[in-house]
Amino acid sequence: MSGALSRRDLLRASLAAGGVFLLEVGGLGCGPVGLPPPVQPGARPGDFVPSAWLRITPDDKVIFTLDRVEMGQGTMTSHAQILADELEVDPARFVIELAGADRAYDNLDAGVGMQVTGGSTSVKASYEPLRRAGAVAREMLRRAAARRFGAKLDECQIGRAS
């Protein structure tokens, strides 16, 4: 996997750029390069929509958009868990919606290049993009909280109250 961007590299680069980098890479790994994130049908002004898969409403509803079909292989569970692990939110909090057709959801594994579920590629193809989407969203939320409350970034955590 030469040229792959690790989570650590992404976070390092975003910290070095003072957060601006995070806003620019919000779509990194979220579909083909150069395409904007899809318009999520239920999105409203004030919703936080950092990627094609995630929307958080002002009333703290966490909506995960599943871009693969659940055909008994557990994509609804596995994909939500991958995103939730990086976001540091319990996946039981997710409201799961099924994605419409959008190039942002193309399966890029083995050159498939279209939105498709099959060939046992769903978890393999979605793992890195969902991890990146969760990590980027988590860091964007932490930075926003630090700014809003005048706190140090390392004092801000997402998801779990202590």
Tab-separated table of C-alpha atoms in Angstrom:
chain	number	residue	atom	x	y	z
A	1	MET	CA	0.000	0.000	0.000
A	2	SER	CA	2.588	2.552	-1.012
A	3	GLY	CA	1.447	6.152	-0.914
A	4	ALA	CA	-1.367	5.475	1.562
A	5	LEU	CA	-1.946	8.216	4.109
A	6	SER	CA	-1.888	6.884	7.657
A	7	ARG	CA	-4.045	8.304	10.425
A	8	ARG	CA	-0.931	9.530	12.195
A	9	ASP	CA	0.324	11.315	9.045
A	10	LEU	CA	-3.085	12.912	8.505
A	11	LEU	CA	-3.258	14.214	12.056
A	12	ARG	CA	0.364	15.392	11.988
A	13	ALA	CA	-0.217	17.314	8.774
A	14	SER	CA	-3.455	18.828	10.066
A	15	LEU	CA	-1.818	19.981	13.291
A	16	ALA	CA	1.074	21.524	11.359
A	17	ALA	CA	-1.393	23.421	9.184
A	18	GLY	CA	-3.283	24.776	12.165
A	19	GLY	CA	-6.570	23.076	11.352
A	20	VAL	CA	-7.056	24.549	7.898
A	21	PHE	CA	-5.782	21.312	6.408
A	22	LEU	CA	-8.588	19.397	8.090
A	23	LEU	CA	-11.196	21.471	6.351
A	24	GLU	CA	-9.489	20.929	3.027
A	25	VAL	CA	-9.277	17.154	3.403
A	26	GLY	CA	-12.775	16.655	4.740
A	27	GLY	CA	-13.491	14.653	1.596
A	28	LEU	CA	-10.148	12.804	1.551
A	29	GLY	CA	-10.847	9.153	1.072
A	30	CYS	CA	-14.555	9.860	0.798
A	31	GLY	CA	-14.856	9.125	-2.875
A	32	PRO	CA	-13.114	9.920	-6.111
A	33	VAL	CA	-10.727	12.870	-5.937
A	34	GLY	CA	-12.221	16.145	-7.048
A	35	LEU	CA	-15.868	15.251	-6.479
A	36	PRO	CA	-17.775	17.094	-3.765
A	37	PRO	CA	-19.447	15.135	-0.976
A	38	PRO	CA	-22.989	14.117	-1.880
A	39	VAL	CA	-25.936	16.193	-0.821
A	40	GLN	CA	-27.483	14.294	2.040
A	41	PRO	CA	-31.271	14.374	1.547
A	42	GLY	CA	-32.112	15.062	5.195
A	43	ALA	CA	-29.379	17.647	5.832
A	44	ARG	CA	-30.503	20.989	7.218
A	45	PRO	CA	-28.727	24.266	7.893
A	46	GLY	CA	-26.668	23.876	11.061
A	47	ASP	CA	-25.942	20.185	10.523
A	48	PHE	CA	-22.274	19.181	10.685
A	49	VAL	CA	-21.591	17.201	7.481
A	50	PRO	CA	-17.848	16.503	7.280
A	51	SER	CA	-18.086	13.594	4.836
A	52	ALA	CA	-20.360	11.531	2.658
A	53	TRP	CA	-21.065	9.142	5.544
A	54	LEU	CA	-21.583	11.346	8.563
A	55	ARG	CA	-24.037	14.003	9.622
A	56	ILE	CA	-24.477	15.341	13.157
A	57	THR	CA	-27.478	17.524	13.888
A	58	PRO	CA	-27.548	20.426	16.364
A	59	ASP	CA	-29.645	18.228	18.707
A	60	ASP	CA	-26.758	15.663	18.802
A	61	LYS	CA	-28.275	13.080	16.476
A	62	VAL	CA	-25.471	11.126	14.731
A	63	ILE	CA	-26.522	9.908	11.298
A	64	PHE	CA	-24.405	7.335	9.472
A	65	THR	CA	-25.075	6.946	5.761
A	66	LEU	CA	-24.359	3.355	4.709
A	67	ASP	CA	-23.222	3.190	1.108
A	68	ARG	CA	-23.264	-0.601	0.754
A	69	VAL	CA	-26.172	-3.005	0.732
A	70	GLU	CA	-26.764	-5.176	3.786
A	71	MET	CA	-26.990	-8.675	2.293
A	72	GLY	CA	-26.295	-10.703	5.411
A	73	GLN	CA	-22.562	-9.971	5.562
A	74	GLY	CA	-22.873	-7.421	8.337
A	75	THR	CA	-22.061	-4.213	6.469
A	76	MET	CA	-24.520	-2.252	8.587
A	77	THR	CA	-22.667	-3.298	11.733
A	78	SER	CA	-19.075	-3.367	10.467
A	79	HIS	CA	-19.151	-0.062	8.616
A	80	ALA	CA	-20.825	1.762	11.498
A	81	GLN	CA	-18.240	0.310	13.903
A	82	ILE	CA	-15.289	1.420	11.756
A	83	LEU	CA	-16.561	5.015	11.622
A	84	ALA	CA	-17.567	5.003	15.297
A	85	ASP	CA	-14.157	3.758	16.459
A	86	GLU	CA	-12.365	6.711	14.888
A	87	LEU	CA	-15.062	9.207	15.819
A	88	GLU	CA	-14.981	7.881	19.408
A	89	VAL	CA	-18.750	7.556	19.569
A	90	ASP	CA	-20.758	4.479	20.523
A	91	PRO	CA	-22.174	3.073	17.253
A	92	ALA	CA	-25.408	2.305	19.121
A	93	ARG	CA	-26.038	6.079	18.961
A	94	PHE	CA	-26.037	6.043	15.155
A	95	VAL	CA	-29.160	6.434	13.138
A	96	ILE	CA	-28.381	4.489	9.969
A	97	GLU	CA	-29.669	5.689	6.622
A	98	LEU	CA	-29.044	4.023	3.284
A	99	ALA	CA	-27.146	6.060	0.708
A	100	GLY	CA	-28.574	7.000	-2.625
A	101	ALA	CA	-26.564	6.679	-5.795
A	102	ASP	CA	-23.563	9.014	-5.724
A	103	ARG	CA	-20.017	8.864	-7.110
A	104	ALA	CA	-18.683	9.709	-3.639
A	105	TYR	CA	-19.596	6.144	-2.657
A	106	ASP	CA	-17.761	4.387	-5.496
A	107	ASN	CA	-16.067	1.135	-4.465
A	108	LEU	CA	-12.466	1.839	-5.418
A	109	ASP	CA	-11.223	-1.638	-4.483
A	110	ALA	CA	-9.528	-3.536	-7.308
A	111	GLY	CA	-10.575	-0.940	-9.855
A	112	VAL	CA	-14.324	-1.504	-9.440
A	113	GLY	CA	-14.920	2.247	-9.795
A	114	MET	CA	-18.663	2.257	-9.173
A	115	GLN	CA	-21.013	2.141	-6.226
A	116	VAL	CA	-21.524	-1.572	-5.772
A	117	THR	CA	-21.802	-4.206	-3.084
A	118	GLY	CA	-20.361	-7.572	-3.953
A	119	GLY	CA	-17.337	-9.753	-4.288
A	120	SER	CA	-16.734	-9.601	-0.544
A	121	THR	CA	-15.073	-6.187	-0.984
A	122	SER	CA	-17.288	-3.995	1.215
A	123	VAL	CA	-15.240	-3.954	4.418
A	124	LYS	CA	-11.900	-4.080	2.609
A	125	ALA	CA	-12.786	-1.184	0.305
A	126	SER	CA	-14.527	0.937	2.949
A	127	TYR	CA	-12.127	0.478	5.854
A	128	GLU	CA	-9.647	3.276	5.103
A	129	PRO	CA	-12.176	5.842	3.800
A	130	LEU	CA	-14.413	5.345	6.845
A	131	ARG	CA	-11.458	5.522	9.250
A	132	ARG	CA	-10.316	8.765	7.645
A	133	ALA	CA	-13.828	10.214	7.703
A	134	GLY	CA	-14.167	9.417	11.414
A	135	ALA	CA	-10.714	10.745	12.312
A	136	VAL	CA	-11.162	13.969	10.359
A	137	ALA	CA	-14.607	14.590	11.883
A	138	ARG	CA	-13.319	13.869	15.409
A	139	GLU	CA	-10.435	16.311	15.051
A	140	MET	CA	-12.659	18.982	13.499
A	141	LEU	CA	-15.070	18.668	16.436
A	142	ARG	CA	-12.235	18.778	18.996
A	143	ARG	CA	-10.774	21.915	17.407
A	144	ALA	CA	-14.176	23.587	17.281
A	145	ALA	CA	-14.769	22.760	20.961
A	146	ALA	CA	-11.344	24.093	21.951
A	147	ARG	CA	-12.019	27.368	20.124
A	148	ARG	CA	-15.549	27.717	21.460
A	149	PHE	CA	-14.641	27.083	25.093
A	150	GLY	CA	-11.148	28.595	25.058
A	151	ALA	CA	-9.677	25.250	26.072
A	152	LYS	CA	-6.489	23.473	25.087
A	153	LEU	CA	-6.940	20.916	22.317
A	154	ASP	CA	-5.650	18.075	24.487
A	155	GLU	CA	-8.393	18.850	27.033
A	156	CYS	CA	-11.144	18.215	24.460
A	157	GLN	CA	-12.545	14.729	23.926
A	158	ILE	CA	-15.361	13.490	21.760
A	159	GLY	CA	-18.213	11.132	22.516
A	160	ARG	CA	-17.801	9.791	25.986
A	161	ALA	CA	-18.558	11.930	29.001
A	162	SER	CA	-16.394	11.260	32.055
